[in-house]
Amino acid sequence: MNSKVMLLRPKRFGDDRGWFTEVYNEKTFDGYGIGDRFVQDNHSLSVPAGTLRGLHFQTPPFAQAKLVRCIRGRIFDVAVDIRRNSPTFGRWVGATLSAENGNQLYVPVGFAHGFVTLEPSSEVTYKVSNLYSAQNDGGILWNDTEIGVEWPLPDGVPPLLSPKDERQPLLRDFDSPFDYDGDPLELVEM
């Protein structure tokens, strides 16, 4: 499986009626090196701007790759390398996804994922490569200073968090079950 975080920019074909885009095509994705079989689609609505969800992952044997897109509003989407022995362990990449730009972020297994909403009533849909498992649900604290995600929040305005996300562990307290596979973290744009 691919272990590169990818920013995908599906082509839109438009006219005076609007536009059409193909957001997933197995053959096209195989050409990108993304051979995951997606088994579940998730959809979230975050009403207030500044809602932060993450940094989440699932551990083996229920680890998940994700294909994320914003279908209403705008988000800042993040992937953090949590693969042990990776030269980029604890580093992050991020991209703005919006209904307007149509971009998608592919987050492979071995990366924590999170996003913050930049507009009210933002909706996010994402495909995952494994079913949800409460026993394998994990996370890292969103503002861990060792990671240093630069969340685009207004100065002095805290994000809106779930109780679970307020108490996630620090990266240094996480014993990662994910192995490094030779691909250091970089954001590949397709």
Short mmCIF file of C-alpha atoms in Angstrom, two decimals:
data_model
loop_
_atom_site.label_atom_id
_atom_site.label_comp_id
_atom_site.label_asym_id
_atom_site.label_seq_id
_atom_site.Cartn_x
_atom_site.Cartn_y
_atom_site.Cartn_z
CA MET A 1 0.00 0.00 0.00
CA ASN A 2 1.00 3.60 -0.56
CA SER A 3 2.43 5.42 2.44
CA LYS A 4 2.61 8.92 0.96
CA VAL A 5 0.22 11.66 2.02
CA MET A 6 -1.30 13.01 -1.20
CA LEU A 7 -3.19 16.16 -2.07
CA LEU A 8 -5.45 15.22 -4.96
CA ARG A 9 -7.00 17.82 -7.25
CA PRO A 10 -9.82 16.15 -9.21
CA LYS A 11 -10.59 17.87 -12.52
CA ARG A 12 -13.88 19.69 -12.77
CA PHE A 13 -15.71 19.96 -16.06
CA GLY A 14 -18.04 22.92 -16.05
CA ASP A 15 -20.46 24.92 -18.10
CA ASP A 16 -23.22 27.43 -17.39
CA ARG A 17 -25.16 24.77 -15.44
CA GLY A 18 -22.36 24.06 -12.96
CA TRP A 19 -19.68 21.36 -12.96
CA PHE A 20 -19.03 17.61 -12.81
CA THR A 21 -16.08 15.87 -11.16
CA GLU A 22 -15.02 12.28 -10.60
CA VAL A 23 -13.92 12.06 -6.95
CA TYR A 24 -12.97 8.38 -6.92
CA ASN A 25 -12.01 5.96 -9.67
CA GLU A 26 -10.26 2.73 -8.70
CA LYS A 27 -8.13 2.62 -11.87
CA THR A 28 -7.03 6.26 -11.53
CA PHE A 29 -6.19 5.80 -7.86
CA ASP A 30 -4.23 2.61 -8.63
CA GLY A 31 -2.19 4.78 -11.01
CA TYR A 32 -1.38 7.08 -8.08
CA GLY A 33 -0.26 4.04 -6.07
CA ILE A 34 -3.38 4.11 -3.88
CA GLY A 35 -4.61 0.53 -3.87
CA ASP A 36 -6.68 0.69 -0.70
CA ARG A 37 -10.09 -0.90 -0.74
CA PHE A 38 -12.43 1.63 0.86
CA VAL A 39 -15.13 -0.09 2.93
CA GLN A 40 -16.93 2.73 4.73
CA ASP A 41 -17.91 6.35 4.02
CA ASN A 42 -18.17 8.84 6.90
CA HIS A 43 -19.79 12.28 6.89
CA SER A 44 -19.48 14.98 9.56
CA LEU A 45 -21.08 18.38 10.05
CA SER A 46 -19.33 20.95 12.24
CA VAL A 47 -21.62 23.93 12.81
CA PRO A 48 -19.27 26.44 14.50
CA ALA A 49 -16.13 27.61 12.71
CA GLY A 50 -13.12 26.62 14.82
CA THR A 51 -14.37 23.09 15.49
CA LEU A 52 -11.31 20.86 15.71
CA ARG A 53 -11.53 17.09 15.26
CA GLY A 54 -8.38 15.05 15.81
CA LEU A 55 -5.71 13.90 15.80
CA HIS A 56 -7.21 10.45 15.22
CA PHE A 57 -6.20 7.01 13.92
CA GLN A 58 -7.04 3.34 14.37
CA THR A 59 -4.45 0.75 15.36
CA PRO A 60 -3.91 -2.62 13.64
CA PRO A 61 -5.61 -4.86 12.77
CA PHE A 62 -8.23 -2.14 12.11
CA ALA A 63 -5.83 0.58 10.89
CA GLN A 64 -7.40 2.91 8.34
CA ALA A 65 -6.27 4.87 5.33
CA LYS A 66 -8.55 7.86 4.66
CA LEU A 67 -9.60 9.84 1.61
CA VAL A 68 -10.93 13.17 2.91
CA ARG A 69 -12.85 15.96 1.19
CA CYS A 70 -14.87 18.97 2.27
CA ILE A 71 -18.24 19.19 0.53
CA ARG A 72 -19.51 22.37 2.22
CA GLY A 73 -17.46 25.15 3.78
CA ARG A 74 -13.70 25.00 4.29
CA ILE A 75 -11.29 23.10 6.55
CA PHE A 76 -7.58 22.89 7.28
CA ASP A 77 -6.76 19.16 7.11
CA VAL A 78 -3.67 17.63 8.75
CA ALA A 79 -1.73 14.34 8.68
CA VAL A 80 0.95 13.52 11.30
CA ASP A 81 3.56 10.78 10.84
CA ILE A 82 3.24 8.34 13.76
CA ARG A 83 5.31 5.46 12.29
CA ARG A 84 8.05 4.33 14.68
CA ASN A 85 11.61 4.71 13.37
CA SER A 86 10.44 7.11 10.67
CA PRO A 87 12.89 9.98 10.07
CA THR A 88 9.81 12.23 9.93
CA PHE A 89 8.10 10.82 13.06
CA GLY A 90 5.98 13.53 14.68
CA ARG A 91 6.10 15.88 11.68
CA TRP A 92 2.95 17.05 9.98
CA VAL A 93 1.61 18.33 6.66
CA GLY A 94 -1.61 20.20 6.04
CA ALA A 95 -3.80 21.51 3.25
CA THR A 96 -6.94 23.59 2.91
CA LEU A 97 -9.86 21.60 1.55
CA SER A 98 -13.06 23.32 0.54
CA ALA A 99 -16.25 22.79 -1.39
CA GLU A 100 -14.95 25.44 -3.76
CA ASN A 101 -11.51 23.93 -4.52
CA GLY A 102 -12.68 20.28 -4.53
CA ASN A 103 -9.30 19.03 -3.27
CA GLN A 104 -8.97 15.75 -1.38
CA LEU A 105 -6.34 14.55 1.08
CA TYR A 106 -5.25 10.91 1.07
CA VAL A 107 -3.98 9.92 4.54
CA PRO A 108 -2.35 6.46 4.58
CA VAL A 109 -2.15 4.01 7.47
CA GLY A 110 0.45 5.12 10.02
CA PHE A 111 -0.62 8.76 10.14
CA ALA A 112 -2.85 10.57 12.61
CA HIS A 113 -5.50 12.75 11.00
CA GLY A 114 -7.35 15.86 12.09
CA PHE A 115 -8.96 19.03 10.82
CA VAL A 116 -10.25 22.39 11.96
CA THR A 117 -13.22 24.10 10.34
CA LEU A 118 -12.52 27.52 8.86
CA GLU A 119 -16.16 28.35 8.05
CA PRO A 120 -19.46 27.68 9.83
CA SER A 121 -21.47 24.61 8.87
CA SER A 122 -18.58 22.81 7.20
CA GLU A 123 -19.27 19.26 6.05
CA VAL A 124 -16.56 16.65 5.56
CA THR A 125 -16.88 13.26 3.92
CA TYR A 126 -14.19 10.62 3.94
CA LYS A 127 -13.69 7.09 2.80
CA VAL A 128 -11.85 4.67 5.10
CA SER A 129 -10.13 1.39 4.33
CA ASN A 130 -11.29 -0.45 7.44
CA LEU A 131 -14.43 -0.52 9.58
CA TYR A 132 -14.65 1.44 12.82
CA SER A 133 -13.39 -0.40 15.90
CA ALA A 134 -13.85 1.25 19.30
CA GLN A 135 -11.10 -0.96 20.77
CA ASN A 136 -8.62 0.30 18.15
CA ASP A 137 -9.65 3.96 18.24
CA GLY A 138 -6.67 6.16 19.13
CA GLY A 139 -5.47 9.71 19.12
CA ILE A 140 -2.75 12.23 19.90
CA LEU A 141 -3.34 15.59 21.60
CA TRP A 142 -4.20 18.22 18.99
CA ASN A 143 -1.82 20.85 20.42
CA ASP A 144 1.14 18.64 21.34
CA THR A 145 4.11 21.04 21.21
CA GLU A 146 6.45 18.28 19.97
CA ILE A 147 4.32 18.09 16.82
CA GLY A 148 3.58 21.82 16.60
CA VAL A 149 0.68 21.81 14.13
CA GLU A 150 0.07 25.40 13.08
CA TRP A 151 -3.72 25.38 13.28
CA PRO A 152 -5.13 28.49 11.55
CA LEU A 153 -7.16 29.68 14.53
CA PRO A 154 -7.66 33.36 15.38
CA ASP A 155 -5.22 34.52 18.09
CA GLY A 156 -6.54 33.78 21.55
CA VAL A 157 -9.55 31.83 20.29
CA PRO A 158 -9.50 28.21 21.47
CA PRO A 159 -10.95 25.52 19.20
CA LEU A 160 -14.17 23.74 19.99
CA LEU A 161 -13.15 20.19 21.02
CA SER A 162 -14.87 16.99 22.06
CA PRO A 163 -14.12 15.80 25.62
CA LYS A 164 -12.19 12.89 24.04
CA ASP A 165 -9.96 15.24 22.03
CA GLU A 166 -9.28 17.44 25.08
CA ARG A 167 -7.58 14.51 26.86
CA GLN A 168 -5.70 12.58 24.14
CA PRO A 169 -2.12 11.53 25.06
CA LEU A 170 1.03 13.30 23.96
CA LEU A 171 3.06 11.77 21.15
CA ARG A 172 5.91 10.90 23.54
CA ASP A 173 3.47 8.81 25.61
CA PHE A 174 2.23 6.86 22.59
CA ASP A 175 3.79 3.46 21.83
CA SER A 176 3.25 3.33 18.09
CA PRO A 177 2.27 0.00 16.51
CA PHE A 178 2.97 1.44 13.03
CA ASP A 179 6.25 0.61 11.31
CA TYR A 180 8.21 2.89 9.00
CA ASP A 181 8.20 1.55 5.44
CA GLY A 182 10.82 3.69 3.72
CA ASP A 183 8.68 6.65 2.59
CA PRO A 184 9.35 9.75 4.72
CA LEU A 185 6.53 12.25 5.18
CA GLU A 186 5.99 14.66 2.33
CA LEU A 187 2.87 16.12 0.80
CA VAL A 188 2.68 14.83 -2.77
CA GLU A 189 0.45 16.90 -5.02
CA MET A 190 -1.34 15.08 -7.85
#
